[in-house]
Coordinates of C-alpha atoms and ligand atoms in Angstrom, one line a residue:
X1 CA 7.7 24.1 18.4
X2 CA 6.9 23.9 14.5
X3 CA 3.2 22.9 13.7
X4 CA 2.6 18.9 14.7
X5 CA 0.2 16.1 13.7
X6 CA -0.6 13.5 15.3
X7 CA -1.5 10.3 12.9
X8 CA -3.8 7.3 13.7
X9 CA -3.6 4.4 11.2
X10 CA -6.1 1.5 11.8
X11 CA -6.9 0.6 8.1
X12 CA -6.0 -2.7 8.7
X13 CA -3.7 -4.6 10.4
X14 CA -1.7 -2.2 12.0
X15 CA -1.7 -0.1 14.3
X16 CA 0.0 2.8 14.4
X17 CA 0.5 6.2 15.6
X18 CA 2.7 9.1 14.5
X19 CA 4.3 12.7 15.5
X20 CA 4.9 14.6 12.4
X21 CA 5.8 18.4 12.3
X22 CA 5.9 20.5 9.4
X23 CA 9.7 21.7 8.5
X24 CA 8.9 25.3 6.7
X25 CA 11.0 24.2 3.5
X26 CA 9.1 24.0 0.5
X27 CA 10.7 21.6 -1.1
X28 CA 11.0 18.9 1.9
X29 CA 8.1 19.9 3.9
X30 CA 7.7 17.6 6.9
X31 CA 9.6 15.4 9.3
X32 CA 9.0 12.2 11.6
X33 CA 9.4 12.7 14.9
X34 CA 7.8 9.4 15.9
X35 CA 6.4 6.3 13.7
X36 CA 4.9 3.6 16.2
X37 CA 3.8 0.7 14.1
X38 CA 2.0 -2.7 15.9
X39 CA 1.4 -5.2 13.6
X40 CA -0.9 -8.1 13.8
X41 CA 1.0 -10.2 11.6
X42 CA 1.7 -12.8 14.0
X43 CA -1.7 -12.7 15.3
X44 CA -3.3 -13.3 11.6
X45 CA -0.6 -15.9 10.0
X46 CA -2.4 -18.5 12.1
X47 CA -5.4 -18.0 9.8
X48 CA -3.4 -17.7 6.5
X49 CA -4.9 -14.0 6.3
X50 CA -6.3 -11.3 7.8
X51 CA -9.5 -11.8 10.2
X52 CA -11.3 -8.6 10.5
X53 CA -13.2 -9.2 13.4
X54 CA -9.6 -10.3 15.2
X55 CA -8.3 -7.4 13.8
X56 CA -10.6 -4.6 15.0
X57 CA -10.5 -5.6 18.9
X58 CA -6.6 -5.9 18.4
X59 CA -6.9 -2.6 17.1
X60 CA -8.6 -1.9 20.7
X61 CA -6.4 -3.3 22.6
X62 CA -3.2 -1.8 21.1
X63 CA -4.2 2.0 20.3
X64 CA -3.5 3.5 23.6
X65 CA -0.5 2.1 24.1
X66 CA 0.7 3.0 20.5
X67 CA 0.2 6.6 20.7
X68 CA 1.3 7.1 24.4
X69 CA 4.7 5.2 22.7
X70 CA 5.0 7.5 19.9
X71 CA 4.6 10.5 22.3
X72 CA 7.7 9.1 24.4
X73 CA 10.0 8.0 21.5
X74 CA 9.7 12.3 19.9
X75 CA 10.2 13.2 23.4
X76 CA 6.6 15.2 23.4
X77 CA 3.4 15.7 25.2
X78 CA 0.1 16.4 24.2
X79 CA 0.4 19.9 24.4
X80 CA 2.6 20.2 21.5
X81 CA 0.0 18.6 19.1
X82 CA -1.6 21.0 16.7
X83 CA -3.9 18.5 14.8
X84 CA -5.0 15.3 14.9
X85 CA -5.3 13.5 11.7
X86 CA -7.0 9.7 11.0
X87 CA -7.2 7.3 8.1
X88 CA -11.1 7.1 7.4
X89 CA -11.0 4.6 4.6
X90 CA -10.9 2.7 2.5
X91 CA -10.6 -0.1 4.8
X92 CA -12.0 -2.6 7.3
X93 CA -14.6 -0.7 8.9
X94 CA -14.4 -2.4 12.2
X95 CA -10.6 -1.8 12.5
X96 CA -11.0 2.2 10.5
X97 CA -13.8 2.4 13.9
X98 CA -11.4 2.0 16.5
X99 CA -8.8 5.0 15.0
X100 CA -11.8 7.1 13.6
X101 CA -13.0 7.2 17.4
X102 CA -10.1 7.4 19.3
X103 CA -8.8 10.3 17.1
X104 CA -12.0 12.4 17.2
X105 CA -12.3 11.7 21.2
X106 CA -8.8 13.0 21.5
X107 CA -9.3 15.9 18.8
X108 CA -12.7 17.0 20.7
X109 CA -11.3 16.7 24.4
X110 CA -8.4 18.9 23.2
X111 CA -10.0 21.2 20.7
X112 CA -8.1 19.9 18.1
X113 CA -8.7 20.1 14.3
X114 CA -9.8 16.6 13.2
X115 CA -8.7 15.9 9.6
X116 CA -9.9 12.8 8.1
X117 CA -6.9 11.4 5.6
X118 CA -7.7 8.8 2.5
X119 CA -5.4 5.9 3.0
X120 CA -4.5 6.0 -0.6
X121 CA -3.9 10.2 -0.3
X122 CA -1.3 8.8 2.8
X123 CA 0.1 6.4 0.7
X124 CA 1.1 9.3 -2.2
X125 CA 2.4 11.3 0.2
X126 CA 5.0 8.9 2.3
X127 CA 6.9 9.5 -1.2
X128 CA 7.1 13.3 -0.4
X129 CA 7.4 12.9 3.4
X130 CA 10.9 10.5 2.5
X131 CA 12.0 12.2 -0.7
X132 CA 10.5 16.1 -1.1
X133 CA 8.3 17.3 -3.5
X134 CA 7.9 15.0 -6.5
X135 CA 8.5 17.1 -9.8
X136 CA 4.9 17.8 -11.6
X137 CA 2.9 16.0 -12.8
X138 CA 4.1 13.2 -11.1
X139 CA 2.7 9.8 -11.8
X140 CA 2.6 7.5 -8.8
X141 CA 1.7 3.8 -8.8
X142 CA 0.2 2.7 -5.4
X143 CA 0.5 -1.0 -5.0
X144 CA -1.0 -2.4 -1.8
X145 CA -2.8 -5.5 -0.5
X146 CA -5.9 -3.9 -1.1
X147 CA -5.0 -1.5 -4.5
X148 CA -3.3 -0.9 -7.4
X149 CA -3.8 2.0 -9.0
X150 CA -1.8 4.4 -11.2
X151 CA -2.5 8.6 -10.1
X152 CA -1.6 12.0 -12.1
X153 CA -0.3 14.4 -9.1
X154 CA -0.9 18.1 -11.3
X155 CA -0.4 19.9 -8.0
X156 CA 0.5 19.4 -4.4
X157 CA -2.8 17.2 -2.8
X158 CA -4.7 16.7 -6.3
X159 CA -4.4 13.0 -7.4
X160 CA -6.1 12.0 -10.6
X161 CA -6.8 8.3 -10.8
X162 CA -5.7 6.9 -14.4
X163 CA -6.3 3.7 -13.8
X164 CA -6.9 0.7 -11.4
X165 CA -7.1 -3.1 -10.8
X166 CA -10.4 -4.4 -12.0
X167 CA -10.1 -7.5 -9.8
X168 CA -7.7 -8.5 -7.2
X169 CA -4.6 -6.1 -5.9
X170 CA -1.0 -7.0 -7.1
X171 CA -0.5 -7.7 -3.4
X172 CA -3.6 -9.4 -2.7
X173 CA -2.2 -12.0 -5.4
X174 CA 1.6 -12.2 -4.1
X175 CA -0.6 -13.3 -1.6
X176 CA -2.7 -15.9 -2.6
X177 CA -0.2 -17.8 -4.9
X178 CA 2.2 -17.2 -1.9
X179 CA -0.5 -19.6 -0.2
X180 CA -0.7 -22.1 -2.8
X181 CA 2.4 -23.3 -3.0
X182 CA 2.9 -23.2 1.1
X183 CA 4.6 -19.9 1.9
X184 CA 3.3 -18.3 4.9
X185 CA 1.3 -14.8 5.7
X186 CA 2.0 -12.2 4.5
X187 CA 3.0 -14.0 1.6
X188 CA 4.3 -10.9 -0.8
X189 CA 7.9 -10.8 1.9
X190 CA 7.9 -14.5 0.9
X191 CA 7.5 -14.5 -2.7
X192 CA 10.3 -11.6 -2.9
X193 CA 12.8 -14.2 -0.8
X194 CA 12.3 -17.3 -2.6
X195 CA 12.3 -16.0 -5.9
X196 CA 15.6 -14.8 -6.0
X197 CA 16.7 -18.9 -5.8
X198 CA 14.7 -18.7 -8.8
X199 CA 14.5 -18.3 -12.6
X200 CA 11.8 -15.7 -13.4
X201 CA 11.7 -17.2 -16.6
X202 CA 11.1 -20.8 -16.1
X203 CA 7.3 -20.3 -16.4
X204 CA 5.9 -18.3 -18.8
X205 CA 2.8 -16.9 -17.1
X206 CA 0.3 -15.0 -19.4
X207 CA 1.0 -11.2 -19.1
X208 CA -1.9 -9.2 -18.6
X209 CA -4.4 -9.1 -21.5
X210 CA -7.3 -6.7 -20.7
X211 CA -9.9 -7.6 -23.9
X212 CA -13.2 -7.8 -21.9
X213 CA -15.2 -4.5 -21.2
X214 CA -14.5 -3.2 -17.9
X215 CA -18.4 -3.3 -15.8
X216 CA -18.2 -0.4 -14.4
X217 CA -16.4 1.8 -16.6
X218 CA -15.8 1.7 -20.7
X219 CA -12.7 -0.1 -22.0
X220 CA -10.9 3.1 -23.8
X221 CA -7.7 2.4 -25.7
X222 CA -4.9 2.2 -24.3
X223 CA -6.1 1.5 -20.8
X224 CA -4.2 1.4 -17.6
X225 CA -6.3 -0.5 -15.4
X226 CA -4.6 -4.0 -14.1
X227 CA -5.7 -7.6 -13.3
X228 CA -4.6 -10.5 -11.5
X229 CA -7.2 -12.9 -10.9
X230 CA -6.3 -14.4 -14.6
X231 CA -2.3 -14.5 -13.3
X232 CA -3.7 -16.2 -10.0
X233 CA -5.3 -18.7 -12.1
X234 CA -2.6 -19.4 -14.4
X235 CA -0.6 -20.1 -11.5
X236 CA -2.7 -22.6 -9.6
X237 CA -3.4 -24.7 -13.0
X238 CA 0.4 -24.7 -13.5
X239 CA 0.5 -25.8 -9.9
X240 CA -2.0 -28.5 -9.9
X241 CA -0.8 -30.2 -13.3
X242 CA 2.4 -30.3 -11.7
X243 CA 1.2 -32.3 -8.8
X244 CA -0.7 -34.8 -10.7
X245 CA 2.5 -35.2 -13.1
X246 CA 4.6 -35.7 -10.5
X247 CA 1.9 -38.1 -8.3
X248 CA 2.1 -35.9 -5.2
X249 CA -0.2 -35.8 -2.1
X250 CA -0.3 -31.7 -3.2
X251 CA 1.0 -28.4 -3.7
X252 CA 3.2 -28.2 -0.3
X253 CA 5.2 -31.2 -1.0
X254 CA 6.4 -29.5 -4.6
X255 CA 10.8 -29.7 -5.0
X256 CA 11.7 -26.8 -3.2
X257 CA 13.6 -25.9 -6.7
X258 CA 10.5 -25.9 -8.4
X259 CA 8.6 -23.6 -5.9
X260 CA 11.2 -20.7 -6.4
X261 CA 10.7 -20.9 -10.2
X262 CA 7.4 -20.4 -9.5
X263 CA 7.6 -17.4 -7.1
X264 CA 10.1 -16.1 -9.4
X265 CA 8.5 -16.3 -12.6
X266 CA 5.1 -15.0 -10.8
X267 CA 6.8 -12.7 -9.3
X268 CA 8.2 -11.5 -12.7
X269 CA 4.8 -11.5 -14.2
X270 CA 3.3 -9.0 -12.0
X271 CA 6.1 -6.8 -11.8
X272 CA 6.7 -6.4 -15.5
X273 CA 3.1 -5.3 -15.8
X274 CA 3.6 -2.9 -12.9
X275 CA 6.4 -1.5 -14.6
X276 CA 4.4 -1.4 -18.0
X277 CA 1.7 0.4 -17.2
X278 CA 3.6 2.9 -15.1
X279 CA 5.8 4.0 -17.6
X280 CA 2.7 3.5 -20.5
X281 CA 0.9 6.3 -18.3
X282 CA 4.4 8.6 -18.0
X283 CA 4.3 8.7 -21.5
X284 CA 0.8 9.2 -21.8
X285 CA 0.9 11.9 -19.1
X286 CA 4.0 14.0 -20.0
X287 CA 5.2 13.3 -16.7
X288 CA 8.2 14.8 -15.2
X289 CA 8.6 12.4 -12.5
X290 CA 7.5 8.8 -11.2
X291 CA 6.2 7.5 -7.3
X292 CA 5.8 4.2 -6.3
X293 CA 3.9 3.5 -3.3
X294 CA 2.4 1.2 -1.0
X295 CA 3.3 -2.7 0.6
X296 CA 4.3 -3.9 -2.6
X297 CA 6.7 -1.2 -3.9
X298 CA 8.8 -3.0 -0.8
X299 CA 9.2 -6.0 -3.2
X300 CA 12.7 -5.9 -4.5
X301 CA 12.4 -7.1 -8.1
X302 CA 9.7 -4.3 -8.5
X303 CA 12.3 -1.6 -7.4
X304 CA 15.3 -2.8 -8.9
X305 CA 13.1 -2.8 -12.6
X306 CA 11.4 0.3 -12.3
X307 CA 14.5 1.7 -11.3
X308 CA 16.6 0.5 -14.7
X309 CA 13.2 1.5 -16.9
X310 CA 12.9 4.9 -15.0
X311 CA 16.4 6.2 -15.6
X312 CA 16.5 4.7 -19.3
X313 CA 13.4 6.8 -19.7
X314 CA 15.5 9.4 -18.3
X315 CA 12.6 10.2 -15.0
X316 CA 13.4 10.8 -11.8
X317 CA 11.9 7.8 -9.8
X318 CA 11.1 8.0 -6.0
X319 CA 10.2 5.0 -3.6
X320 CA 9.8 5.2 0.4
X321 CA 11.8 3.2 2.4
X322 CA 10.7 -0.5 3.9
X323 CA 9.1 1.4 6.9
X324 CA 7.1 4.4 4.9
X325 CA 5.8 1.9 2.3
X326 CA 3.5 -0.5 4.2
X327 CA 0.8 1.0 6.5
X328 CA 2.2 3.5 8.9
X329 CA 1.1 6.6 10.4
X330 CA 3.7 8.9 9.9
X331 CA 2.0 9.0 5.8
X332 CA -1.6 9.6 7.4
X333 CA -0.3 12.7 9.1
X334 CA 1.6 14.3 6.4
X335 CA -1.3 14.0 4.1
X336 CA -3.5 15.4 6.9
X337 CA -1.3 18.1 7.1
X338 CA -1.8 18.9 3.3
X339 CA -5.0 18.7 4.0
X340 CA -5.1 21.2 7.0
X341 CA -3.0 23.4 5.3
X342 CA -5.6 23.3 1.8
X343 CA -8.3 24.2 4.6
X344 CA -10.0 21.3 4.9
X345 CA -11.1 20.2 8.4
X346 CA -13.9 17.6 9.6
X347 CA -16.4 17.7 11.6
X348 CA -17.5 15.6 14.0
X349 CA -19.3 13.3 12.5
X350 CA -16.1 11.8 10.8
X351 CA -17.2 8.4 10.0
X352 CA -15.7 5.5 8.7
X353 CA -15.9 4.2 5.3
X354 CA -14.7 0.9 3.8
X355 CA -15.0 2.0 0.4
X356 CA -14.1 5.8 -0.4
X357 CA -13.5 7.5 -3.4
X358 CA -9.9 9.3 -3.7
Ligands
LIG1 O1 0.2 -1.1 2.0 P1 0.1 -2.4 2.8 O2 1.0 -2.5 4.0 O3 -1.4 -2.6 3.3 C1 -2.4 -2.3 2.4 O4 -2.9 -1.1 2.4 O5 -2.9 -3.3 1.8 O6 0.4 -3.6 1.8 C2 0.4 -4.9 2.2 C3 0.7 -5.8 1.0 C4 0.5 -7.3 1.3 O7 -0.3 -7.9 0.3 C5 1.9 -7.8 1.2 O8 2.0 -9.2 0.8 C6 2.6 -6.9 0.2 O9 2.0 -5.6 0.6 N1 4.0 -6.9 0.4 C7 4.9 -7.3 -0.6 C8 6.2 -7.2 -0.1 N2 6.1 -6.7 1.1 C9 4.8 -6.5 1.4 N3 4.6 -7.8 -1.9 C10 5.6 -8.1 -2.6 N4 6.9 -8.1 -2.2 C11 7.3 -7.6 -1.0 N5 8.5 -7.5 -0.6
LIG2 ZN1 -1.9 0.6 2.6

């Protein structure tokens, strides 16, 4: 039996567990044996978003039964685990708890290795657990609910931030202007459907304009950080004159016409920017190839352009499939097994953390 991990994802609101053995290739270094994903979705839509106090003691509930379900779909037992590795943030704490604690129990009780995995790292790596090693330097945008931020991968495990949102997440605002104009949670799946009965150029959002200095960090030339909260805004002021012109009651009882020009014209806002700075940072970078990670890289118009500005730049572009790009634990073990195999192993004091630098 080749060297496996198991993975524990509870960042936030899925749960999921995963069996994921190294190959001895090189090139194409691991394979899924077993990628068990619960999702809270339904459990969430009720609120328009995600509650994190639901989701933690859902997280309870369901983490048994997910990993005793990825065991029986790879046909293996516990004695053909080598490692046991565990999202430790960034995240919801509460939910990060539940998989932080379960895998260390199981880890200690075995005399496992424990290796805790940043989400972002697992992220980066579902592109080489689908595709193989990414030609270096590789940069890789990860796009999530949560982030957006473009990496330089120089060698196998080392990502180099080059740039991030300042305010809200691409996905955090498909989102919130999904809510606005009625579509339900998880409103990025939504925004991709209804926009293609749309023209993405009915509405001229603004594209992204970054002239403020950043708070944090100084506003160099040439940046490659993102925002959204100024798209967000556009959006609802477009949406709100349009009620009042049109005298209704509010934004739900918009022409259903008028609500895909909308998705669609967002939607083409945010992915031309995504697009932008990805290729801005290739160039920048000398890279040799191009990732795209993370529950947004699932959105349709975002792979169909990067793909057409990829191969006119003449890089190689690689994107995980539907399953590998939102949360899943089959990308938490293959970056733990990096990890393991760079000689990093934690101790028992793992802990969670909802913030965590990469
Ligand atoms: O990576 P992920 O599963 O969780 C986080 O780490 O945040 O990403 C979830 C995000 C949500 O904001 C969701 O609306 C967005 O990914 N998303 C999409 C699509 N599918 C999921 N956004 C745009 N288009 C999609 N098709
Ligand atoms: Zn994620």
């Amino acid at each position: 039996m080749p060297f496996t991990m198991l993975g524990v994802e509870t960042s936030c609101d899925e749960t999921s567990a995963a069996l994921v053995s190294e190959t001895g290739d090189p090139s194409h270094p691991w394979r899924i044996h077993a990628n068990v994903v619960a999702s809270q979705v339904a459990l969430h839509r009720e609120w328009g978003g995600v509650v994190p106090e639901l989701a933690s003691r859902q997280h309870l509930r369901d983490i048994c039964r997910v990993v005793e379900a990825a065991f029986t779909e790879a046909g293996l037992t516990l004695d053909d685990v080598g490692g046991v590795a565990v999202t430790e943030g960034p995240g919801l704490v509460g939910s990060l708890l539940v998989g932080v604690s379960f895998a260390k129990s199981l880890a200690f009780a075995r005399g496992l290795p424990l290796v805790g995995v940043h989400h972002l790292a697992g992220h980066i790596e579902s592109i080489v657990l689908e595709h193989g090693e990414m030609l270096l330097p590789a940069v890789v945008l990860v796009v999530s609910g949560g982030h957006t931020s473009l990496y330089r991968v120089d060698s196998p495990g080392s990502y180099v931030r080059l740039g991030r949102t300042r305010d809200d997440a691409a996905g955090e605002a498909f989102d919130k202007v999904a809510k606005l104009i009625g579509l339900g949670y998880p409103g990025g799946p939504a925004i991709d459907r209804l926009a293609r009965q749309g023209h993405e150029r009915a509405i001229r959002f603004p594209k992204l304009r970054l002239t403020h200095a950043d708070r944090n960090a100084p506003d160099l030339p040439g940046t490659l950080d993102f925002s959204f909260s100024g798209l967000k805004t556009a959006v609802l002021r477009h949406v709100t004159a349009r009620v009042v012109a049109l005298g209704l009651e509010g934004p739900g009882a918009l022409p259903e016409g008028e609500c895909a020009d909308i998705a669609a014209s967002f939607q083409w806002a945010v992915v031309d920017t995504l697009v932008d700075r990805l290729m801005q940072a290739a160039a920048a970078e000398g890279a040799a190839s191009l990732g795209i990670a993370g529950g947004v890289s699932a959105n349709s118009r975002l792979r169909s352009l990067a793909t057409e500005r990829a191969g006119a730049a003449g890089l190689p572009l690689s994107i995980p499939s539907l399953a590998l790009s939102t949360d899943n634990a089959a990308m938490i073990a293959a970056a733990g097994l990096r990890r393991l195999r760079a000689g990093h192993v934690s101790g028992w004091d793992l802990n969670a953390h909802a913030t965590l630098a990469l």
